[in-house]
XYZ file of C-alpha atoms in Angstrom:
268
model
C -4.245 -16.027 51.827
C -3.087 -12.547 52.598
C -4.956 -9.965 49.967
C -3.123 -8.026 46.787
C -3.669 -5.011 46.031
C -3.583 -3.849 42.136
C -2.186 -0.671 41.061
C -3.380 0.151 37.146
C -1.860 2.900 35.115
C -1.259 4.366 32.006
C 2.330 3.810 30.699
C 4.586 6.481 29.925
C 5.221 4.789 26.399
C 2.052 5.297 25.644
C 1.609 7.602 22.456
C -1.512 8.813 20.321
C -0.960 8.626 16.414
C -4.447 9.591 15.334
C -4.004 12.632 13.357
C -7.419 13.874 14.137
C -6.804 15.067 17.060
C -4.238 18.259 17.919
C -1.294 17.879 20.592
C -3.690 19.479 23.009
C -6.306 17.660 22.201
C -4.557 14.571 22.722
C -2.529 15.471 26.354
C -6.568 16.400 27.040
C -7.019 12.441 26.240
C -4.168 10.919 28.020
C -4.907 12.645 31.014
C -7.994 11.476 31.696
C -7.719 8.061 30.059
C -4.653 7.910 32.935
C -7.932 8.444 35.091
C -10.325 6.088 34.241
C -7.244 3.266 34.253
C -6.469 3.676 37.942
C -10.091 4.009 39.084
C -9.593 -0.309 38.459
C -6.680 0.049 41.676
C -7.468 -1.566 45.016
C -7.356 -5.040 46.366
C -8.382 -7.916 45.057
C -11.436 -8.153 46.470
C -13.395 -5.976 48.838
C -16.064 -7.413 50.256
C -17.501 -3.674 51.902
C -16.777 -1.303 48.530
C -13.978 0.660 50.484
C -10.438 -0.022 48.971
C -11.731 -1.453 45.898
C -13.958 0.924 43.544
C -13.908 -0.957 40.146
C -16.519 0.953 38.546
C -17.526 -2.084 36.794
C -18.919 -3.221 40.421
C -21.013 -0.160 40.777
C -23.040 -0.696 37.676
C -23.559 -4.663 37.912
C -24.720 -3.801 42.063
C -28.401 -2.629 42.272
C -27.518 -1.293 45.805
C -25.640 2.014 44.176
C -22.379 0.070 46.053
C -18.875 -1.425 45.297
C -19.986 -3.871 47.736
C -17.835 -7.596 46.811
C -16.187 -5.608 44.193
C -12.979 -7.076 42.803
C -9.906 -4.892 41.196
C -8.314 -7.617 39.436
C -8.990 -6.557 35.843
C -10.263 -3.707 34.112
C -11.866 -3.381 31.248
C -12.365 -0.085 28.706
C -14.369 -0.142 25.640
C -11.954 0.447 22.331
C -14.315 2.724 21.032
C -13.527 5.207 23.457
C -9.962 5.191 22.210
C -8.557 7.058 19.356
C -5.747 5.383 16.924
C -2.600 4.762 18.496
C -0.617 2.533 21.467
C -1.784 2.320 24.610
C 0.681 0.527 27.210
C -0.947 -0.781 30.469
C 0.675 -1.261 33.168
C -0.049 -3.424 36.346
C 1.883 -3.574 39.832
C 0.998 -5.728 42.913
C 1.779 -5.225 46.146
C 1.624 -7.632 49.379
C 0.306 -7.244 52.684
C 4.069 -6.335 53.573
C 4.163 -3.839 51.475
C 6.125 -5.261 48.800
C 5.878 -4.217 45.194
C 6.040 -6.367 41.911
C 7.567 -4.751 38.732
C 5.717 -3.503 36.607
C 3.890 -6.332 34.136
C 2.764 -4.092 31.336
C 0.480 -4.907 27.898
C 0.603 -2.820 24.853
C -3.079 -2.350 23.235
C -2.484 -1.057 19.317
C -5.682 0.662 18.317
C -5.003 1.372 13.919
C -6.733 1.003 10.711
C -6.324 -1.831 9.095
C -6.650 -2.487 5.343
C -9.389 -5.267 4.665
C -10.051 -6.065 1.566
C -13.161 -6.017 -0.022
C -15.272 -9.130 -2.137
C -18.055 -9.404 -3.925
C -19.863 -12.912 -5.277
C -21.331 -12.096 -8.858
C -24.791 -13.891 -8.869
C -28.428 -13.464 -9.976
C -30.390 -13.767 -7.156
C -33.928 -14.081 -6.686
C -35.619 -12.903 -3.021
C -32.415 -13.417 -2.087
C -31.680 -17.021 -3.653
C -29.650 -18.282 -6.417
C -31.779 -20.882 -7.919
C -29.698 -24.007 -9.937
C -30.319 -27.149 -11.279
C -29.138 -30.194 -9.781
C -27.604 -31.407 -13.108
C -26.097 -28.385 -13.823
C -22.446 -27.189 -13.742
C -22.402 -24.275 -10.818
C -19.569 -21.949 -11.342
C -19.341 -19.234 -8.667
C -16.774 -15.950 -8.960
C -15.721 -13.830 -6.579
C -14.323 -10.297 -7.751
C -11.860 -9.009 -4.695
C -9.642 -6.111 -4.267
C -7.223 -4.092 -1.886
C -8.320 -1.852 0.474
C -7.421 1.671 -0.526
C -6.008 2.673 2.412
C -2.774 3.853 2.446
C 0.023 1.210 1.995
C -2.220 -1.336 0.762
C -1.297 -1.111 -2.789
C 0.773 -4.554 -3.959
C -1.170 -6.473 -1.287
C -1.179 -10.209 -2.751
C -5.302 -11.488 -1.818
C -5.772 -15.272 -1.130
C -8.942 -16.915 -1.488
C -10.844 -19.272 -0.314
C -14.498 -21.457 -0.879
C -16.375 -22.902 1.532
C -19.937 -24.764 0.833
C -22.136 -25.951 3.775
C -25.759 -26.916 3.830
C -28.264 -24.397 4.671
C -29.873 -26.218 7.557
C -26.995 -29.079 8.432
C -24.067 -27.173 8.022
C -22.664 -30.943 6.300
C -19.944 -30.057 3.395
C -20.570 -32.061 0.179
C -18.321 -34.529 -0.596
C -17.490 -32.758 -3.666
C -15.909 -30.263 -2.138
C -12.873 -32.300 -1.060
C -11.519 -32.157 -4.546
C -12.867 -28.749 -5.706
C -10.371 -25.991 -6.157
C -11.342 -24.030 -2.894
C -8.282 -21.301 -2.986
C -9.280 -19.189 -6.559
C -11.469 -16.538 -7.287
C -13.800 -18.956 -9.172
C -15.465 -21.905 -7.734
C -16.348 -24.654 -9.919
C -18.795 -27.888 -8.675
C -19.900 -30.406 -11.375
C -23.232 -31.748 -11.525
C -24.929 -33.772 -9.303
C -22.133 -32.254 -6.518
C -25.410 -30.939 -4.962
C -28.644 -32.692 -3.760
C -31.707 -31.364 -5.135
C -34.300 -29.718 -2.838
C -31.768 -28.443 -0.527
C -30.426 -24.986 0.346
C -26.518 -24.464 0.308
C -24.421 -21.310 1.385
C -21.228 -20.626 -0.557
C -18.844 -18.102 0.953
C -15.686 -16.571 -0.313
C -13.558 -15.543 2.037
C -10.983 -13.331 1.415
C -7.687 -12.243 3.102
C -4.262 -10.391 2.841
C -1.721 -12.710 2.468
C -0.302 -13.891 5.687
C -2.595 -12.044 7.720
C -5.314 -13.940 9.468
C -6.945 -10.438 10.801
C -7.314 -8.664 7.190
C -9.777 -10.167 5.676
C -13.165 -10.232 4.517
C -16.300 -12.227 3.030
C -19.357 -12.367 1.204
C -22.002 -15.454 0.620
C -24.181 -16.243 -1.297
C -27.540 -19.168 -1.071
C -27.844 -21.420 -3.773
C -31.453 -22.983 -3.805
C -30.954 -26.357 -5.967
C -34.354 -26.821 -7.331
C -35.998 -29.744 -7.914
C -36.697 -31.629 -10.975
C -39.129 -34.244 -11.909
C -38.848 -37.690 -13.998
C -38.539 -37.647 -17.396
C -40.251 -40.579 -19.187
C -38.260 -41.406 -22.469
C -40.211 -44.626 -25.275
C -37.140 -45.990 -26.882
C -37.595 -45.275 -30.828
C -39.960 -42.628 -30.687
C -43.117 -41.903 -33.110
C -43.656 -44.991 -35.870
C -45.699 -46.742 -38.276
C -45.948 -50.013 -37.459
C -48.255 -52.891 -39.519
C -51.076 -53.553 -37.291
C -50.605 -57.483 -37.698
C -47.729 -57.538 -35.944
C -46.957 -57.651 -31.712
C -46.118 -54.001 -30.754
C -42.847 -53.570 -27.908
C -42.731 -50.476 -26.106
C -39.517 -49.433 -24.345
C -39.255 -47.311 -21.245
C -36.287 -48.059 -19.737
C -34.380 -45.154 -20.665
C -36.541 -42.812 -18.158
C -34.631 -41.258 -16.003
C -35.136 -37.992 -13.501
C -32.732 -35.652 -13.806
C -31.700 -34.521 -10.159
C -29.341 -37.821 -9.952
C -26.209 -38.558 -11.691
C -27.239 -41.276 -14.500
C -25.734 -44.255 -12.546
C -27.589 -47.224 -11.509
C -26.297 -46.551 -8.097
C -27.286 -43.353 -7.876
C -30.374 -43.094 -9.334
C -33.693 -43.355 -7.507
C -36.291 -46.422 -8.070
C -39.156 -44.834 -11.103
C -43.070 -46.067 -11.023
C -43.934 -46.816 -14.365
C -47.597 -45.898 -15.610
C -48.678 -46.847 -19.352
């Protein structure tokens, strides 16, 4: 078909709220932000580099040339822009020389007031080390950000627990109470020998942008069996047949079920 040609520009609604800068300073700003928006104008696509100058096209070309350059988009890094609402605005016009309205986007550039969290946990290079047959009980300490207006916010939690290397949840967390400031997992919810990472994320209620996290790796270690002789140290008349009893060994990294616990060697 026939070729478009974009026209990008700088809205009139457009207004800069960062208080850093002076009224001068910030008609300075406008002005040439105005600039660098309609540099992005031409047609669609311009195979020579002539009535399309995208700067974009200039730096991806090794030639030093807007050759097959395309103005269909623009882009502008939000760094660049101080706090405050930015309205773009986009017309196209045909080959007759017809003009659209004016299809225009509003980008809000402001601070936002995420929350901060910490995990409380003794690490160890970096590790939190536990016992498979322990009780792990994780808290999270979380509060506002102190930026203006945050005070009152209500914080909502939330747990997550995924294995180090699978990313597989453990089944226990289906019925854990994921959505506190404490996270509670009884024993045996974790296999021993394998690396977990906890996180707590979080956010400002009914926000899904204002929030934050922090994690934590919990290193279950592992144990080994523990050989138990039914009744212990004796005396015990030497005329008489002597019964030893091991059957109570056990090894403490599995739940004391015979389902769940692993087949012992037995060595007298």
């Amino acid at each position: 078909g026939r070729q478009l040609t974009f026209l990008w520009t700088l809205g009139a609604s457009t207004v800069i709220t960062d208080d850093n800068l002076t009224p001068s300073e910030k008609t300075v700003f406008l002005d040439s932000f105005k600039t660098r928006i309609q540099v992005f104008s031409g047609t669609a696509y311009d195979p020579l580099g002539v009535t399309c100058r995208n700067p974009l096209c200039l730096a991806a070309n090794t030639t030093s040339t807007y050759a097959n350059c395309y103005c269909t988009g623009i882009q502008v890094t939000a760094e660049d822009l101080p706090l405050g609402d930015f309205h773009i605005q986009l017309e196209v016009t045909n080959w007759l020389g017809v003009t659209s309205a004016a299809s225009t986007i509003v980008v809000s550039k402001k601070l936002t007031a995420i929350p901060r969290v910490k995990i409380d946990a003794v690490e160890h290079d970096g590790v939190l080390k536990v016992k498979a047959n322990a009780v792990l009980t994780l808290t999270a300490h979380a509060e506002s950000s102190s930026c203006s207006g945050s005070t009152g916010q209500v914080l909502d939690f939330l747990w997550t627990v995924k294995d180090a290397s699978s990313a597989a949840v453990p089944s226990a967390m289906a019925s854990a109470a994921k959505t506190r400031s404490e996270l509670s997992l009884s024993a045996f919810a974790l296999t021993a020998a394998r690396t977990y990472v906890a996180t707590c994320t979080v956010n400002v209620r009914g926000s899904a942008l204002l929030l934050s996290a922090d994690s934590v790796r919990v290193s279950v270690v592992a144990s080994v069996p523990q050989p138990v002789i039914a009744g212990g140290d004796r005396s015990y008349p030497a005329a008489l047949a002597l019964t030893l009893n091991g059957a109570s060994s056990y090894h403490p990294d599995y739940a004391p079920t015979l389902a769940s616990q692993p087949t012992l060697t037995y060595a007298w």
